[in-house]
mmCIF file of C-alpha atoms and ligand atoms in Angstrom:
data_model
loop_
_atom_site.group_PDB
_atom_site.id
_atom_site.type_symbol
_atom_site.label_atom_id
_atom_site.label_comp_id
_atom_site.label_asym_id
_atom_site.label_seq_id
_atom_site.Cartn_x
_atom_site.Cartn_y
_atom_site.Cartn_z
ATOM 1 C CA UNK X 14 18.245 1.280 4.474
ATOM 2 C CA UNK X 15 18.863 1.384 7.782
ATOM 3 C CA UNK X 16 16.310 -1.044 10.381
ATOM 4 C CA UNK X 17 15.850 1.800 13.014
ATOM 5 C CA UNK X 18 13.228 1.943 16.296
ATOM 6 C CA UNK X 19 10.422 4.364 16.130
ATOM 7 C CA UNK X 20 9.119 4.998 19.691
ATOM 8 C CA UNK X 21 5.317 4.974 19.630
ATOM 9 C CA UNK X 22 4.458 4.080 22.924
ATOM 10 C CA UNK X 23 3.522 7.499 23.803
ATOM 11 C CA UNK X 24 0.408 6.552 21.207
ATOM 12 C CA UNK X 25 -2.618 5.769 21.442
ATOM 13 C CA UNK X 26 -3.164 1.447 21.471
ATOM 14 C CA UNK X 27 -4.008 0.381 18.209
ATOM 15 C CA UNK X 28 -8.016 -0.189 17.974
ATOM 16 C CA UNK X 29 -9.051 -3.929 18.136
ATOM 17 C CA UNK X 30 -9.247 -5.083 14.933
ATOM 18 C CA UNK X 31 -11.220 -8.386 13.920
ATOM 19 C CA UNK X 32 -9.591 -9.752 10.765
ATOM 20 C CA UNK X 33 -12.103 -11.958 8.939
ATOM 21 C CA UNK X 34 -12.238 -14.557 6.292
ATOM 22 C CA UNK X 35 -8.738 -14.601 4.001
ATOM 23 C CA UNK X 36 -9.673 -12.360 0.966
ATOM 24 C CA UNK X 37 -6.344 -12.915 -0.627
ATOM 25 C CA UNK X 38 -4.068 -15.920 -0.782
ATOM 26 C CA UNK X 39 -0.642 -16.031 -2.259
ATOM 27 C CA UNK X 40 0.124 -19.933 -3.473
ATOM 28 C CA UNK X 41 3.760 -21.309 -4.077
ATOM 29 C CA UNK X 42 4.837 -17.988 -5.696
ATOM 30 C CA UNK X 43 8.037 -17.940 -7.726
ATOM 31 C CA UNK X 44 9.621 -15.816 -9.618
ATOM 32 C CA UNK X 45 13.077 -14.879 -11.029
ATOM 33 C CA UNK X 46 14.874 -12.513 -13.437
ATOM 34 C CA UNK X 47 17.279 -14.359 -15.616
ATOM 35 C CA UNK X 48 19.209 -15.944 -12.862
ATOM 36 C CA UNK X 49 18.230 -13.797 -10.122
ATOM 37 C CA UNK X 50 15.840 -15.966 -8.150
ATOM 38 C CA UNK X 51 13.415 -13.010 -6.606
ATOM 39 C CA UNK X 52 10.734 -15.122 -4.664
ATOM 40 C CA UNK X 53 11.278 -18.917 -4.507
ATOM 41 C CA UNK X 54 7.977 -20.879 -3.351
ATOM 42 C CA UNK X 55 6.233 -17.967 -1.334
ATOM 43 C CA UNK X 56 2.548 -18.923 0.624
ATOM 44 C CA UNK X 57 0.822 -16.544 2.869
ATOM 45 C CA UNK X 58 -2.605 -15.410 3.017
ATOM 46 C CA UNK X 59 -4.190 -12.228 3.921
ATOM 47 C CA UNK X 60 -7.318 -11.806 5.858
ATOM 48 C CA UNK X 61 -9.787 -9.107 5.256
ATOM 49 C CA UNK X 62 -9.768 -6.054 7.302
ATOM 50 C CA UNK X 63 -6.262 -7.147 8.819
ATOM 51 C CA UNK X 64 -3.024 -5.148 8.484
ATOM 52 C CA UNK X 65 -0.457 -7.499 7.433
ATOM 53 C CA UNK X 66 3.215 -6.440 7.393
ATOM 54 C CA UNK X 67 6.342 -7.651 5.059
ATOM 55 C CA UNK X 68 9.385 -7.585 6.664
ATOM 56 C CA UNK X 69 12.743 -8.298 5.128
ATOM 57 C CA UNK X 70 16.627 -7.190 4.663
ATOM 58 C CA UNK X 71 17.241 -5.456 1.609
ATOM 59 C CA UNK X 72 16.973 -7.252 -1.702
ATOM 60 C CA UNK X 73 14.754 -9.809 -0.255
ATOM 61 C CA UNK X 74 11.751 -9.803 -2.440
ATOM 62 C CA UNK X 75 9.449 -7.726 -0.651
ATOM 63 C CA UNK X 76 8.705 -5.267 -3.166
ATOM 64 C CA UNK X 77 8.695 -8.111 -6.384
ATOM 65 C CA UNK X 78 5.525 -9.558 -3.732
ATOM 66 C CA UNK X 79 3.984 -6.605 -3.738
ATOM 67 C CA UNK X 80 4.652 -6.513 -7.870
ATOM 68 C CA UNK X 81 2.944 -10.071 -8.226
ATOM 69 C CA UNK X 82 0.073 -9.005 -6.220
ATOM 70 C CA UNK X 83 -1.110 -5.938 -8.464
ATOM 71 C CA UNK X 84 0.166 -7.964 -11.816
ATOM 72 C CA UNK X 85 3.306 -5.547 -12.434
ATOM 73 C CA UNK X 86 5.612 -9.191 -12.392
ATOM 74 C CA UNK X 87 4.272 -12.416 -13.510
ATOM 75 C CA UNK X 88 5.460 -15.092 -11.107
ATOM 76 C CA UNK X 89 6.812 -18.329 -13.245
ATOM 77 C CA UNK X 90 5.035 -20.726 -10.394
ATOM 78 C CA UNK X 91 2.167 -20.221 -8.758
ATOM 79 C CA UNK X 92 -1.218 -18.923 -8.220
ATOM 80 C CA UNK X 93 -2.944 -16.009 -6.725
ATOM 81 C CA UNK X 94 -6.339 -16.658 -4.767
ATOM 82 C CA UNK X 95 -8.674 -13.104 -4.801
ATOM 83 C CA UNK X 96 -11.778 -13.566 -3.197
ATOM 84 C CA UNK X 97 -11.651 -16.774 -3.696
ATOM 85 C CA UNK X 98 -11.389 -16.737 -7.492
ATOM 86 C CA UNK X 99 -8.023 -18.393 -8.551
ATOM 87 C CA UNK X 100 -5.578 -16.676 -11.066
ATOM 88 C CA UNK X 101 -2.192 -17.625 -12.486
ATOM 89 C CA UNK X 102 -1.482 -14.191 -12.566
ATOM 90 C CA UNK X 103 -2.621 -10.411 -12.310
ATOM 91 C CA UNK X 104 -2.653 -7.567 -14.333
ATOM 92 C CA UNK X 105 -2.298 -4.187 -13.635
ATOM 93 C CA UNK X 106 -6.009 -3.426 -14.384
ATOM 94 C CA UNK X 107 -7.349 -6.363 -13.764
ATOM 95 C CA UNK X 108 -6.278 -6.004 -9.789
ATOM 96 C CA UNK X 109 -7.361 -2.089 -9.959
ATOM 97 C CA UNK X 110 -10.512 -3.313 -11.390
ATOM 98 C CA UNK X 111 -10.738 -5.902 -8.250
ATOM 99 C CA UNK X 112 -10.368 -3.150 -5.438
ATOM 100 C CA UNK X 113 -6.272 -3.556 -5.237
ATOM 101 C CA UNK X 114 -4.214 -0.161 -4.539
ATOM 102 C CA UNK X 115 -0.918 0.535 -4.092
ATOM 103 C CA UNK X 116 1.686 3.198 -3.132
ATOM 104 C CA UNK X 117 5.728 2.765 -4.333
ATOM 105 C CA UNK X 118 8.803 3.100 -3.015
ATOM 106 C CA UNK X 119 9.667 5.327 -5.022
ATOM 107 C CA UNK X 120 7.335 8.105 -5.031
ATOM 108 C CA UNK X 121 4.893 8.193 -8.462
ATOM 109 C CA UNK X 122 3.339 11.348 -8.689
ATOM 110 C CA UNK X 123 2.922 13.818 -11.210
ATOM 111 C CA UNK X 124 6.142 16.512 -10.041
ATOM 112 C CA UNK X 125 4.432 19.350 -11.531
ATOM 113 C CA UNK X 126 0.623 18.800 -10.669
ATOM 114 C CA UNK X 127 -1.162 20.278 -7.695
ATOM 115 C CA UNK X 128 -2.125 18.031 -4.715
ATOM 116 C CA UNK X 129 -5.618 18.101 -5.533
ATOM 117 C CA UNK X 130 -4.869 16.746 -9.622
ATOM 118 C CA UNK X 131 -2.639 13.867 -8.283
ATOM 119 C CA UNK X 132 -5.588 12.505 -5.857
ATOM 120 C CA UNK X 133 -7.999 13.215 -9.096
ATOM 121 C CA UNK X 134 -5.692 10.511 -10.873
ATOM 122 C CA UNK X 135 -6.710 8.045 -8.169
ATOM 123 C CA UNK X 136 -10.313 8.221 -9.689
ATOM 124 C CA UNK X 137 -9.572 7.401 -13.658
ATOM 125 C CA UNK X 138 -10.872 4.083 -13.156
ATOM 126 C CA UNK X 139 -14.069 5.173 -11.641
ATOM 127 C CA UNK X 140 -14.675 7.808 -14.564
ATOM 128 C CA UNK X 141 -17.403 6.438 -17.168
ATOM 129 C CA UNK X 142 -18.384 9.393 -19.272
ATOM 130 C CA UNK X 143 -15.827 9.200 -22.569
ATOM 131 C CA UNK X 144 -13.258 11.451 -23.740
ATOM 132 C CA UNK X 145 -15.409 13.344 -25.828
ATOM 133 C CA UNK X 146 -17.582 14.037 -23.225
ATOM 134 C CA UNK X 147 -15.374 15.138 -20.388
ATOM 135 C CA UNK X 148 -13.482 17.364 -23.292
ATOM 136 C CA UNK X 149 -16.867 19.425 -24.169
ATOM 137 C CA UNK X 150 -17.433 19.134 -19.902
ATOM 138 C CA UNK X 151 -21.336 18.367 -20.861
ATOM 139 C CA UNK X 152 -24.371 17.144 -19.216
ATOM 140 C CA UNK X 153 -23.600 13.597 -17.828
ATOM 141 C CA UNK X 154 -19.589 14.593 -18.004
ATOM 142 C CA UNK X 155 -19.828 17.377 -15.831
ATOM 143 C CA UNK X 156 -22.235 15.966 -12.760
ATOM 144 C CA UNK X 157 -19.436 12.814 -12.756
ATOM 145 C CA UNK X 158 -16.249 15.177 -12.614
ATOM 146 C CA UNK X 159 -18.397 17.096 -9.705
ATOM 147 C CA UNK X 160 -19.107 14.002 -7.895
ATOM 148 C CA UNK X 161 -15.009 13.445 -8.540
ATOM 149 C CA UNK X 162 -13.978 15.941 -7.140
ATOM 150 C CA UNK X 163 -15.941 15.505 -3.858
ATOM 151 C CA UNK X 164 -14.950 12.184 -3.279
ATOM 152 C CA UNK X 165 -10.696 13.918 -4.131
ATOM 153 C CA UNK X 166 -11.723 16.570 -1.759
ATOM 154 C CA UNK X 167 -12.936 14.313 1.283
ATOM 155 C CA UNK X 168 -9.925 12.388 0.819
ATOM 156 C CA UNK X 169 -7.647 15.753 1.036
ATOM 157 C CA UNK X 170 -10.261 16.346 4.459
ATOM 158 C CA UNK X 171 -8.759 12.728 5.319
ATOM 159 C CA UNK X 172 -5.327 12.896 5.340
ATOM 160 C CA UNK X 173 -5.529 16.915 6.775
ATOM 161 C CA UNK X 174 -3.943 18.261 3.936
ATOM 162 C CA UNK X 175 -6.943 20.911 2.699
ATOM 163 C CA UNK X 176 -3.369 24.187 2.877
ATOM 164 C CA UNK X 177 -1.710 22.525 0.660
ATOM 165 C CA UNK X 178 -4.476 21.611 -1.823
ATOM 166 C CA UNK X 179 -3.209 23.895 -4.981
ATOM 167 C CA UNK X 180 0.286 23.441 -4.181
ATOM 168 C CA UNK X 181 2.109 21.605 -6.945
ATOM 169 C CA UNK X 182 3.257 18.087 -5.436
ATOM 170 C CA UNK X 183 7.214 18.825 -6.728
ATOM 171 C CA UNK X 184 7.163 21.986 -4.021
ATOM 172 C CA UNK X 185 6.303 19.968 -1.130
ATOM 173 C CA UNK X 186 8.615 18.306 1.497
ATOM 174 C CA UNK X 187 9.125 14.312 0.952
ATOM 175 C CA UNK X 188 6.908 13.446 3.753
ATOM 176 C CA UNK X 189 3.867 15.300 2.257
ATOM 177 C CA UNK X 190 4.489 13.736 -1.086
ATOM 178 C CA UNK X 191 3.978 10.233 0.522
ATOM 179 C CA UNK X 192 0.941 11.462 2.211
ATOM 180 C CA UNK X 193 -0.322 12.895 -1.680
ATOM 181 C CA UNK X 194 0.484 9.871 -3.157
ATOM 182 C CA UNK X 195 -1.413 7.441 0.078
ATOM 183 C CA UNK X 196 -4.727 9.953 -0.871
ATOM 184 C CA UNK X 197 -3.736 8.787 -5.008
ATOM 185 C CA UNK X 198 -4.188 5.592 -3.567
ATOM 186 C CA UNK X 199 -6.869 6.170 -1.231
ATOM 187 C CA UNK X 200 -9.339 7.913 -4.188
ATOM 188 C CA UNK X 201 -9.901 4.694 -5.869
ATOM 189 C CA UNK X 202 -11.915 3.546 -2.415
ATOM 190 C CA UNK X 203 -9.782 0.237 -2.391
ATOM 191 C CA UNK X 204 -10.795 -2.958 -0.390
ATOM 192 C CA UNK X 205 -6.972 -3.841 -0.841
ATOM 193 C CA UNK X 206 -3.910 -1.169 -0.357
ATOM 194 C CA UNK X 207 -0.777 -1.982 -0.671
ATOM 195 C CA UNK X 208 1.955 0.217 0.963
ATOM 196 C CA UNK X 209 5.695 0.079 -0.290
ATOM 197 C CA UNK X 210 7.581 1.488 2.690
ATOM 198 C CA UNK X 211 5.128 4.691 3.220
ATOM 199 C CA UNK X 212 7.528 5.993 6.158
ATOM 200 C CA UNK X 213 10.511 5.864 4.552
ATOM 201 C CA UNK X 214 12.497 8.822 4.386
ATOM 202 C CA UNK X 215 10.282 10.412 7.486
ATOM 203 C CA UNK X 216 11.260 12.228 10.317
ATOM 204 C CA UNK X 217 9.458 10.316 13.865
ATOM 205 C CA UNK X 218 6.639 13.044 13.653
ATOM 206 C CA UNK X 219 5.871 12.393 9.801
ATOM 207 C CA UNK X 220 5.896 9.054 10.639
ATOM 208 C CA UNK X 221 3.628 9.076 13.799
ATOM 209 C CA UNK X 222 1.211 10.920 11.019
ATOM 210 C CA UNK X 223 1.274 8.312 8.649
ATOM 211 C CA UNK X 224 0.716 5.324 11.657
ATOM 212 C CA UNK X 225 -2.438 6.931 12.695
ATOM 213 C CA UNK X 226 -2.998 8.075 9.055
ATOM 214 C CA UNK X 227 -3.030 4.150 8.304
ATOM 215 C CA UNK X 228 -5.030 2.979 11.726
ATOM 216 C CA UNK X 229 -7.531 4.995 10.755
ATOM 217 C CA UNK X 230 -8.055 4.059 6.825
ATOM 218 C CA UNK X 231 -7.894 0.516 8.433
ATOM 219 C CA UNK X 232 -10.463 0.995 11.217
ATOM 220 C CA UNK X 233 -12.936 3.321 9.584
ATOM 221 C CA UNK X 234 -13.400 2.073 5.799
ATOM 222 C CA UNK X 235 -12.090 -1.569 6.842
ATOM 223 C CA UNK X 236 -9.641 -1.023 4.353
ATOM 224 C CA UNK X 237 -7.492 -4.245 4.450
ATOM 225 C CA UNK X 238 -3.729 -3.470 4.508
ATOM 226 C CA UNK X 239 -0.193 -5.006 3.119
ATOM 227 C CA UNK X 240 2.390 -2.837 4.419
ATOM 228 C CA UNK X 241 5.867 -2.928 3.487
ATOM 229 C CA UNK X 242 8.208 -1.532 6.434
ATOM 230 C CA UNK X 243 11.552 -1.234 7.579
ATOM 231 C CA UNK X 244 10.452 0.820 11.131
ATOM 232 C CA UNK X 245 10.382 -2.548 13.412
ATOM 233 C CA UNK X 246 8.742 -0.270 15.678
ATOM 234 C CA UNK X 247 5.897 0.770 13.123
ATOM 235 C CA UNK X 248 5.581 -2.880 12.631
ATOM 236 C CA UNK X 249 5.395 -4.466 16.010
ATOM 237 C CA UNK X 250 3.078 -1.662 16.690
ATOM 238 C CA UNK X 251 0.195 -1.503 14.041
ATOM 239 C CA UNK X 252 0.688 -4.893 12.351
ATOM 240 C CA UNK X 253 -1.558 -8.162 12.651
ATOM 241 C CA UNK X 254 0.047 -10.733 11.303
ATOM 242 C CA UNK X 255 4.181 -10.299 10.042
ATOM 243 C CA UNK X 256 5.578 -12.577 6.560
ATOM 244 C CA UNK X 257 9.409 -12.494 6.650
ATOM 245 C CA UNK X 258 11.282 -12.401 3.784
ATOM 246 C CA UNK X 259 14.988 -13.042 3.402
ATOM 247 C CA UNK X 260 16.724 -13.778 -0.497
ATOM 248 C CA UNK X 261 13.399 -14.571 -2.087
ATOM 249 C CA UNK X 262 12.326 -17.088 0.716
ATOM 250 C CA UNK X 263 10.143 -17.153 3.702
ATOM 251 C CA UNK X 264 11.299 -17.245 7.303
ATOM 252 C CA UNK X 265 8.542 -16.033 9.159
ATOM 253 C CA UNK X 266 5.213 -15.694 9.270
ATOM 254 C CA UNK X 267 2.868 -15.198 12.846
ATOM 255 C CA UNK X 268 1.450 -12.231 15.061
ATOM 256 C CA UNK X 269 4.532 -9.876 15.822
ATOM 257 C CA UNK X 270 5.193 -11.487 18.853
ATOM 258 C CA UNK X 271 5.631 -14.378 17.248
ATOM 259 C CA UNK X 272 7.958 -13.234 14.802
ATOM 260 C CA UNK X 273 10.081 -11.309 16.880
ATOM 261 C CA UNK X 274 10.809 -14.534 19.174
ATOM 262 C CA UNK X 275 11.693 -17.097 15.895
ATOM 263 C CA UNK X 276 15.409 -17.629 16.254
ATOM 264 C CA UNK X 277 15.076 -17.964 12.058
ATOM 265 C CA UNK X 278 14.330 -14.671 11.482
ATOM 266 C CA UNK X 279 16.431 -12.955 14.799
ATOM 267 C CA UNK X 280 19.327 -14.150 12.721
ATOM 268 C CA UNK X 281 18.479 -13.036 9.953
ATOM 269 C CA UNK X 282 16.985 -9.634 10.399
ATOM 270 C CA UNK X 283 15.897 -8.455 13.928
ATOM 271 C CA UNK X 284 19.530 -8.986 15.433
ATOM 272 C CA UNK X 285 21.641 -6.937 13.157
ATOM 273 C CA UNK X 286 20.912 -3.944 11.317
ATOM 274 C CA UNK X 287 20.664 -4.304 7.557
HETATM 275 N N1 LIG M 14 12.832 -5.713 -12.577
HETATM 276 C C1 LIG M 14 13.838 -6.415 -12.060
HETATM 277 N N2 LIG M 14 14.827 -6.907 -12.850
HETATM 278 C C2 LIG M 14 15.832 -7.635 -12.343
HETATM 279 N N3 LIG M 14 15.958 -7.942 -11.037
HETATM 280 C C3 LIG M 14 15.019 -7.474 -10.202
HETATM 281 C C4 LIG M 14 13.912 -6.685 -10.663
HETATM 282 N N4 LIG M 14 13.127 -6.375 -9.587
HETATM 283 C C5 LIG M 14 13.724 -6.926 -8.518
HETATM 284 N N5 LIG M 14 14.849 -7.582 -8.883
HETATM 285 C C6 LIG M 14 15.759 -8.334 -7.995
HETATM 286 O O1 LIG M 14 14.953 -9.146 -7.159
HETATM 287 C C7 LIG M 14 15.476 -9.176 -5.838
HETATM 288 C C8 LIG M 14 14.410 -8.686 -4.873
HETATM 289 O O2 LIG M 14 14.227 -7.283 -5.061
HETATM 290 P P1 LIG M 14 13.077 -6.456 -4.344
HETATM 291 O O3 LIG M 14 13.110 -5.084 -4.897
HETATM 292 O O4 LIG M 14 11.816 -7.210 -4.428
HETATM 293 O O5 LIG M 14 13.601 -6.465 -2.828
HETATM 294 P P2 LIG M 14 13.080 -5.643 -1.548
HETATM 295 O O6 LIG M 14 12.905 -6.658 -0.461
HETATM 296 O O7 LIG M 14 11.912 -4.795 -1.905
HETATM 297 O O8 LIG M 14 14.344 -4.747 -1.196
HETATM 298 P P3 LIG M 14 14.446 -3.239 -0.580
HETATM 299 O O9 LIG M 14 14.278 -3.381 0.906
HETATM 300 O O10 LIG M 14 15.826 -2.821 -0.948
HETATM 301 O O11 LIG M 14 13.375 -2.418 -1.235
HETATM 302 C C9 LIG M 14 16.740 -8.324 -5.843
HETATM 303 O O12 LIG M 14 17.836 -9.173 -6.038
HETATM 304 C C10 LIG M 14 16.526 -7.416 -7.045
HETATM 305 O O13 LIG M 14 17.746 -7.013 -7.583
HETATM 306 MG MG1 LIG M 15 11.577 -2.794 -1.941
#
């Protein structure tokens, strides 16, 4: 992918966040594939309420992090600090259960499901009437998928995408699938969300959406962020705190400003484009 500028200054500033105590912190993380060494010794905390970017060429781990954090991979070394509760690892449900959501790189929605379906998947967790129940749609069943459905249709009200509510998410253009699948994400109220490259793909007005899209989950539920991006201007823009990757390792980690003045990581990502 190419590293390209996105020019935001014409935007508002990004509101003043205060980033609190560290609600999640990543300890000597390793991990490799056979012989492929993914992430070798990774540490970096994240702080609650903060937006905190991963940076990185291609290939250089970001998205196995990402995998550790919501228990997809299993790191062979280290441990995982939520809330102060220590875990060798995650698991998928486990990190769900714990407030951690996440959008891919790959878009994962259902093609041939309408907008409004796809954000109702976001709520499975938070569904306690049984099978049986929802399947005769009775009594307790029914006021829970009500209540559902408000919750999916505030989060369509959100991200401003009440026209296209119906639509199934296969018809729509690539940068309204990434806003679907951020509301899929968004549904299951996380304290944690974890963004895989959300602008990638976008054209500079889909991704001016999806900044202020992100400010604002950020600023008004306090939604603590881990955002995966390539857009150095995105990053500089509406990030804290910046971890660098490069071939599994860290090279970087400090406010933007910070990052974009170490020598380590100009030479390894910021000068050239990957
Ligand atoms: N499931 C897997 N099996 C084998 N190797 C993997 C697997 N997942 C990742 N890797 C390898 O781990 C390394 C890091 O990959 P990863 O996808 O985390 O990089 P990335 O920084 O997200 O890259 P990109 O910017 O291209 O998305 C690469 O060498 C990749 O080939
Ligand atoms: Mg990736």
């Amino acid at each position: 992918m190419q590293m390209n500028e996105l020019n935001t200054s014409n935007q508002p500033p990004a509101p003043a966040r205060t980033p609190g105590p560290v609600i999640l912190d990543l300890k000597n993380i390793s991990l490799s594939f056979g012989g492929v060494k993914a992430l070798t010794d990774i540490s970096f905390d994240v702080r609650q309420h903060e937006i905190r970017a991963i940076i990185g060429p291609n290939g250089a781990g970001k998205s196995s992090m990402l995998n550790v954090i919501n228990g997809v991979y299993r790191p062979q070394k280290g441990e995982i600090v939520l809330r102060g509760e220590h875990r060798r690892n995650m698991d998928c449900y486990g990190a769900a259960k714990a407030g951690i959501a996440r959008t891919f790189q790959n878009i994962a929605l259902f093609k041939g499901m309408t907008v409004l379906d796809n954000i109702m998947t976001g709520r499975n967790l938070k569904m306690r009437s049984n099978f049986l129940m929802q399947a005769l749609y009775w009594g307790p069943a029914r006021r829970e998928e009500i209540a559902h459905r408000e919750k999916a249709e505030q989060v369509i009200d959100f991200l401003e995408i009440q026209a296209i509510r119906k639509t199934p998410v296969g018809r729509l253009p690539y940068g309204l699938q990434k806003r679907v699948e951020l509301g899929r994400a968004l549904a299951a109220e996380p304290d944690i969300l974890l963004l895989d490259e959300p602008m990638a793909g976008m054209n500079v007005e889909e991704k001016q959406d999806m900044c202020r899209f992100i400010l604002d989950v950020n600023d008004q539920f306090g939604t603590t962020i881990v955002l995966i991006e390539h857009d150095m201007g995105v990053v500089m823009d509406i990030s804290d705190r910046v971890v660098v990757l490069d071939y599994g390792k860290k090279i970087g980690d400090g406010t933007p400003d910070e990052v974009r003045a170490d020598q380590a990581v100009i030479n390894a990502y910021l000068g050239v484009a990957h």
